[in-house]
Every structure is written in C-alpha cells, then in structure tokens.
Coordinates of C-alpha atoms in Angstrom, one line a residue:
M59 CA 123.4 102.8 -29.9
N60 CA 120.5 104.8 -31.5
K61 CA 116.9 104.9 -30.6
R62 CA 115.9 102.5 -33.4
T63 CA 118.5 100.0 -32.2
L64 CA 117.4 100.3 -28.6
A65 CA 113.7 99.7 -29.6
A66 CA 114.7 96.6 -31.4
V67 CA 116.8 95.3 -28.4
L68 CA 113.7 96.0 -26.2
V69 CA 111.4 93.8 -28.4
L70 CA 114.1 91.1 -28.4
T71 CA 115.0 91.2 -24.7
L72 CA 112.1 89.2 -23.4
C73 CA 112.6 86.7 -26.3
L74 CA 116.2 86.2 -25.3
L75 CA 115.5 85.7 -21.7
S76 CA 112.7 83.1 -22.4
A77 CA 114.4 81.3 -25.3
C78 CA 114.1 77.6 -25.2
G79 CA 116.8 75.1 -26.1
R80 CA 116.5 71.9 -28.2
R81 CA 116.9 68.4 -26.9
K82 CA 119.5 66.4 -28.7
T83 CA 119.5 62.8 -29.5
P84 CA 122.3 60.9 -27.8
E85 CA 125.0 59.5 -30.3
P86 CA 125.1 55.7 -30.9
A87 CA 126.6 53.5 -28.3
V88 CA 130.4 53.1 -28.2
S89 CA 131.7 50.4 -30.6
S90 CA 133.6 47.4 -29.4
S91 CA 136.9 48.9 -30.8
Q92 CA 136.5 51.8 -28.4
E93 CA 135.9 49.8 -25.3
E94 CA 139.5 50.0 -24.1
T95 CA 139.2 53.8 -23.9
I96 CA 135.9 53.7 -21.9
L97 CA 136.1 55.5 -18.6
K98 CA 134.4 53.3 -16.1
L99 CA 133.0 54.6 -12.8
D100 CA 131.8 52.1 -10.2
T101 CA 130.0 54.8 -8.3
L102 CA 129.1 58.4 -8.8
A103 CA 127.6 60.4 -5.9
V104 CA 125.9 63.6 -7.0
E105 CA 124.7 66.4 -4.7
L106 CA 122.7 69.5 -5.6
P107 CA 121.3 72.5 -3.6
R108 CA 118.0 71.8 -1.8
D109 CA 116.5 75.0 -3.1
L110 CA 116.4 73.8 -6.6
D111 CA 113.6 71.8 -8.2
T112 CA 114.5 68.5 -6.6
A113 CA 112.1 66.4 -8.6
A114 CA 113.5 67.8 -12.0
A115 CA 117.0 67.4 -10.6
R116 CA 116.4 63.8 -9.5
K117 CA 114.9 62.9 -12.9
A118 CA 117.8 64.5 -14.9
M119 CA 120.4 62.8 -12.7
A120 CA 118.8 59.5 -13.0
A121 CA 119.3 59.8 -16.8
L122 CA 122.9 60.6 -16.5
P123 CA 124.3 57.0 -16.9
E124 CA 122.4 56.5 -20.1
L125 CA 123.5 59.9 -21.4
L126 CA 127.1 59.4 -20.4
A127 CA 127.4 56.0 -22.1
P128 CA 127.5 57.3 -25.7
E129 CA 130.3 59.6 -24.7
G130 CA 132.5 56.8 -23.4
V131 CA 131.8 57.0 -19.7
E132 CA 130.1 54.1 -17.9
V133 CA 128.5 54.6 -14.5
E134 CA 127.7 51.4 -12.5
E135 CA 125.8 53.1 -9.7
L136 CA 124.6 56.7 -9.3
S137 CA 123.2 58.3 -6.1
V138 CA 121.6 61.7 -5.8
T139 CA 121.3 63.8 -2.6
F140 CA 120.4 67.3 -1.8
G141 CA 122.6 69.3 0.6
T142 CA 121.4 71.1 3.7
S143 CA 123.5 74.2 2.7
H144 CA 126.1 75.2 0.1
A145 CA 128.8 75.0 2.7
A146 CA 127.8 71.4 3.7
T147 CA 127.9 70.3 0.1
I148 CA 131.4 71.8 -0.5
Q149 CA 132.6 70.2 2.7
A150 CA 131.4 66.8 1.5
L151 CA 133.2 67.3 -1.8
E152 CA 136.4 68.2 0.0
D153 CA 136.0 65.1 2.2
G154 CA 135.2 62.8 -0.7
G155 CA 131.7 62.0 0.5
V156 CA 130.2 63.6 -2.7
D157 CA 131.8 63.0 -6.1
L158 CA 130.1 65.7 -8.2
A159 CA 128.1 68.8 -7.0
F160 CA 126.4 71.7 -8.7
L161 CA 126.8 75.0 -6.9
P162 CA 126.6 78.9 -7.4
A163 CA 130.1 80.0 -8.4
S164 CA 130.4 82.7 -5.8
D165 CA 129.8 80.3 -3.0
F166 CA 132.1 77.8 -4.5
V167 CA 134.9 80.5 -4.7
R168 CA 134.3 81.6 -1.2
L169 CA 134.1 78.3 0.6
S170 CA 136.0 75.7 -1.4
R171 CA 139.8 74.9 -0.8
D172 CA 140.5 71.8 -2.9
A173 CA 137.3 70.8 -4.9
V174 CA 137.9 71.1 -8.6
P175 CA 135.5 72.9 -10.9
V176 CA 135.1 71.0 -14.2
L177 CA 132.1 72.7 -15.8
G178 CA 130.7 76.2 -15.5
E179 CA 128.2 78.7 -16.9
S180 CA 129.4 82.2 -17.6
L181 CA 128.3 85.5 -19.0
R182 CA 130.2 88.3 -20.7
V183 CA 128.9 91.9 -20.8
E184 CA 129.4 94.8 -23.1
I185 CA 129.8 98.3 -21.6
C186 CA 127.4 100.2 -24.0
A187 CA 127.0 103.9 -24.8
G188 CA 123.5 105.2 -25.4
P189 CA 122.4 107.6 -28.0
S190 CA 122.8 110.7 -25.8
D191 CA 125.3 113.4 -26.7
Y192 CA 127.8 112.3 -24.2
G193 CA 127.3 108.7 -24.8
A194 CA 128.0 109.1 -28.5
Q195 CA 131.0 111.2 -27.7
L196 CA 132.5 108.5 -25.4
A197 CA 131.7 105.8 -28.0
K198 CA 133.8 107.7 -30.5
Q199 CA 136.7 108.3 -28.1
A200 CA 136.8 104.6 -27.1
E201 CA 137.4 103.7 -30.7
R202 CA 140.8 105.4 -30.5
R203 CA 141.9 105.0 -26.9
D204 CA 141.1 103.8 -23.4
L205 CA 138.7 106.2 -21.6
T206 CA 139.9 107.8 -18.3
W207 CA 138.2 107.5 -15.1
T208 CA 137.4 111.2 -15.2
E209 CA 135.5 110.6 -18.5
L210 CA 133.6 107.7 -17.1
D211 CA 132.7 109.5 -13.9
R212 CA 131.1 112.4 -15.9
A213 CA 128.7 109.9 -17.4
R214 CA 125.2 109.0 -16.2
W215 CA 125.3 105.3 -15.6
G216 CA 122.5 102.8 -15.5
V217 CA 122.8 99.4 -13.7
L218 CA 120.7 96.7 -12.3
A219 CA 120.7 95.6 -8.6
E220 CA 124.1 94.9 -6.8
D221 CA 123.4 91.2 -6.9
S222 CA 122.9 91.1 -10.7
D223 CA 125.8 89.4 -12.4
G224 CA 125.1 90.9 -15.8
G225 CA 123.7 94.1 -14.7
Y226 CA 126.3 95.0 -12.0
R227 CA 128.9 92.5 -10.9
C228 CA 130.6 92.1 -14.4
L229 CA 130.8 95.9 -14.7
E230 CA 132.2 96.1 -11.1
L231 CA 135.0 93.7 -12.0
W232 CA 135.8 95.5 -15.3
L233 CA 136.1 98.8 -13.5
E234 CA 138.1 97.5 -10.5
D235 CA 140.6 95.9 -12.8
R236 CA 141.1 98.9 -15.0
Y237 CA 140.8 101.8 -12.7
E238 CA 142.9 101.1 -9.6
G239 CA 140.2 99.4 -7.7
D240 CA 137.5 102.0 -8.2
G241 CA 134.0 100.5 -8.8
V242 CA 130.4 101.2 -9.4
A243 CA 130.0 102.8 -6.0
D244 CA 132.7 105.3 -6.8
L245 CA 130.9 106.7 -9.9
S246 CA 129.2 110.0 -9.3
D247 CA 125.8 109.4 -11.2
V248 CA 124.4 105.9 -11.0
T249 CA 120.7 104.9 -11.4
I250 CA 119.6 101.4 -10.4
Y251 CA 116.9 99.9 -12.5
D252 CA 114.6 96.9 -11.7
D253 CA 115.1 95.1 -15.1
W254 CA 116.7 95.3 -18.5
E255 CA 113.6 96.6 -20.1
T256 CA 113.4 99.7 -18.0
L257 CA 117.2 100.2 -18.2
L258 CA 117.1 100.1 -22.1
W259 CA 114.1 102.4 -22.1
A260 CA 116.1 105.0 -20.1
A261 CA 118.9 104.7 -22.5
S262 CA 116.6 105.2 -25.5
E263 CA 115.2 108.3 -23.8
E264 CA 118.8 109.5 -23.3
E265 CA 118.4 109.5 -19.5
I266 CA 121.7 107.6 -19.1
D267 CA 124.9 107.7 -21.1
L268 CA 126.5 104.3 -20.3
F269 CA 125.2 100.9 -19.2
P270 CA 126.2 97.2 -19.0
L271 CA 124.5 94.7 -21.3
P272 CA 124.9 91.0 -21.8
E273 CA 126.7 90.5 -25.1
E274 CA 123.8 88.5 -26.8
M275 CA 121.7 91.6 -26.3
A276 CA 124.2 94.1 -27.3
A277 CA 125.1 92.9 -30.8
D278 CA 124.1 96.2 -32.6
G279 CA 125.2 98.6 -29.7
Q280 CA 128.0 101.1 -29.4
S281 CA 130.5 99.3 -27.0
I282 CA 133.2 101.1 -25.1
G283 CA 134.6 97.9 -23.6
E284 CA 133.9 94.2 -23.0
T285 CA 134.2 92.4 -19.6
E286 CA 135.9 89.0 -19.1
P287 CA 133.6 86.1 -18.6
L288 CA 132.1 85.9 -15.1
F289 CA 131.0 82.5 -13.9
T290 CA 127.6 82.1 -12.2
W291 CA 127.4 78.3 -11.6
V292 CA 129.9 75.5 -11.6
A293 CA 129.9 71.7 -11.5
A294 CA 132.7 70.6 -9.2
V295 CA 134.3 67.3 -8.3
T296 CA 136.0 65.8 -5.3
P297 CA 139.9 66.1 -5.2
E298 CA 139.8 62.4 -4.2
R299 CA 138.9 61.2 -7.6
T300 CA 141.3 62.2 -10.4
E301 CA 139.5 60.4 -13.1
L302 CA 136.6 62.9 -12.7
Q303 CA 139.0 65.7 -13.3
T304 CA 140.0 64.5 -16.8
A305 CA 139.1 66.2 -20.1
R306 CA 137.2 63.0 -21.1
F307 CA 134.8 63.3 -18.0
R308 CA 134.4 67.1 -18.4
T309 CA 133.5 66.7 -22.1
A310 CA 131.3 63.7 -21.5
L311 CA 129.4 65.5 -18.6
A312 CA 128.8 68.7 -20.6
S313 CA 127.3 66.8 -23.5
A314 CA 125.1 64.7 -21.2
L315 CA 123.8 67.7 -19.5
E316 CA 123.0 69.3 -22.7
N317 CA 120.8 66.4 -23.6
A318 CA 119.1 66.0 -20.2
F319 CA 116.6 68.8 -20.5
D320 CA 113.9 69.9 -22.8
S321 CA 114.5 73.6 -22.2
P322 CA 117.0 76.1 -20.6
E323 CA 114.3 77.0 -18.1
T324 CA 113.9 73.3 -17.0
A325 CA 117.9 73.0 -16.7
R326 CA 118.1 76.2 -14.6
A327 CA 115.4 75.0 -12.3
A328 CA 117.1 71.6 -11.9
I329 CA 120.8 72.3 -11.8
G330 CA 121.1 76.1 -11.6
A331 CA 122.2 76.9 -15.2
A332 CA 121.6 75.8 -18.7
D333 CA 124.9 76.2 -20.4
Y334 CA 127.5 74.3 -18.6
A335 CA 130.8 74.0 -20.5
P336 CA 134.2 72.5 -19.7
M337 CA 136.4 74.9 -17.7
E338 CA 139.7 75.0 -15.7
P339 CA 140.1 76.2 -12.1
S340 CA 142.0 79.3 -13.3
D341 CA 138.9 80.4 -15.2
L342 CA 137.5 81.5 -11.8
D343 CA 140.2 84.0 -11.2
G344 CA 138.0 87.0 -12.2
L345 CA 135.4 85.9 -9.7
R346 CA 138.0 85.4 -7.0
R347 CA 139.2 89.0 -7.6
L348 CA 135.7 90.3 -7.3
E349 CA 135.0 88.4 -4.1
F350 CA 138.4 88.9 -2.4
G351 CA 139.9 92.0 -4.0
N352 CA 143.0 92.2 -6.3

C-alpha cells in the first residue's frame, strides 16, 4: 500500500463510515395463487436492548407486519419490549417469553444455550502491509507463502482499541487460529491508535508495517491475509417456535429490515446494525473461538 493509495483511503474513510443507505419500496402484495405458501404468525413478540434508540426501534418494529407481508409472512399481532439487560432478554428467548430479539453477537455467544440466530451483521478484515521497507518485503513474501510468526513479530503493528471488532478482534482471531494461539498481545511491537484516520496516517508515514483494515477500506492495499467474517450483532429467535427458524422467515425478515430505515445510521441506532443477513448458528463458530478459546 503506497502513500498515494493511503492518502486516497484517508479521504474515503469518513465517507465510508457515514455512508447512507437507500430505502427500498416493498414489493406488491402476495397474489391469491401464493396464499397457500404464506407463513401466518398469530403473534410475534420482539425485544430489543434498552440502551438503543427506543423510539426509533418501536417505530421500525411497528412497521414490520406491513413490510413482512409482501415477503409472504403475515403477522396478526406484534408486541415490542425493551430488555432490562442482555442476559434477561436471552433468558426470555430461551423460555419462549420473547420470540425475536436483537443482541450484540458477543453477548449472545456467551449467554445463550438454545436460542437460534437467524440474521447477523458481520465484518471481514484485510491484514494490510504499509509502504515501509519491511511492509513491502512482507507483502512480497505473502504472495508466495504463509508468513511465519517470527516474520510477523519483527513488524511494527498498528491496531485500534481492544474492543474494536475491525481494528483488533478480527486480527486477534486470525492470529490465534494460525499461530498456535498467539495473539496481538504476544507481538513485540504494537501501537494502539484512536481511530482509522490516525492509523492510516501512521502507515502512510511508514511508522508501522502491518495493520488490520475493514475490507471495504482496503480494496487497493497490499494484503498479507484476510480474516473470516466476525459477527457483531444477531437477530435470534426462541427455540420454542420452529417456524421462525425457517429460511422463509429469515429471508423475509432480512428484506423487511432493509426497508425499515432511511439510513444505516438510523438502523444502527434502532436495532444495533444496518446489514442483517440470513445466517446459520455455525456462522458464530469464529466468535465462539475468540470468546472461549480453541
């Protein structure tokens, strides 16, 4: 990744982080010939974290029946509550008192036993080499073979805070999976930056050799590796209702949520994430390894 590329990435970074989505128009109502395949739900009890924007969340959830209908899901009665804690919401899911909940993926993995994740938002990170001499050397080596831990340990690394999914946790999982459990804390030279802008500036000034970068920000960079998707938020359903675990419901819910908000920022404020997509429980295996070890 040369200085010109890094400069361009710096300019684009704020745009990427503040990009707005487009509201889609729901498809026409289901025709009479499709009525026999309609998934009919007498009730749907939804719970969200209390620390989100409760007004925005309530408004979006109130629109769910209308948005689900064109996707072949009819909801007779919908209720919305806000949990006193993530643990309490997960317990309500397990017991069947709540049908659908939106939760941080890490809390879900740590606390859930039987609840079923049906949608999730994830991110993937590129491990990038900067324009420094050693960064360029590692990028060339990585084109031919996997880098050794000794080679990585000689590099000057730049990361974000330990609770940053893209700036730390994805890299941590990538390292642990490939280098016998060794992670960021085991590297000899690591600098923590406050944000992406300062990290990229340090790379452009050749103050660091290697650093993680979300894939949408790293399109033109020199990559030495790519992490698996790490989930940040999930929409999970109770194990008591198998009809909510079907592909029909997952797909319909993902489409409805895509149409429920005017912008990604509004979606994140209301339901934690903006890009929920259908998923399987096994998709959380990487996060489970990160939380509990291999």
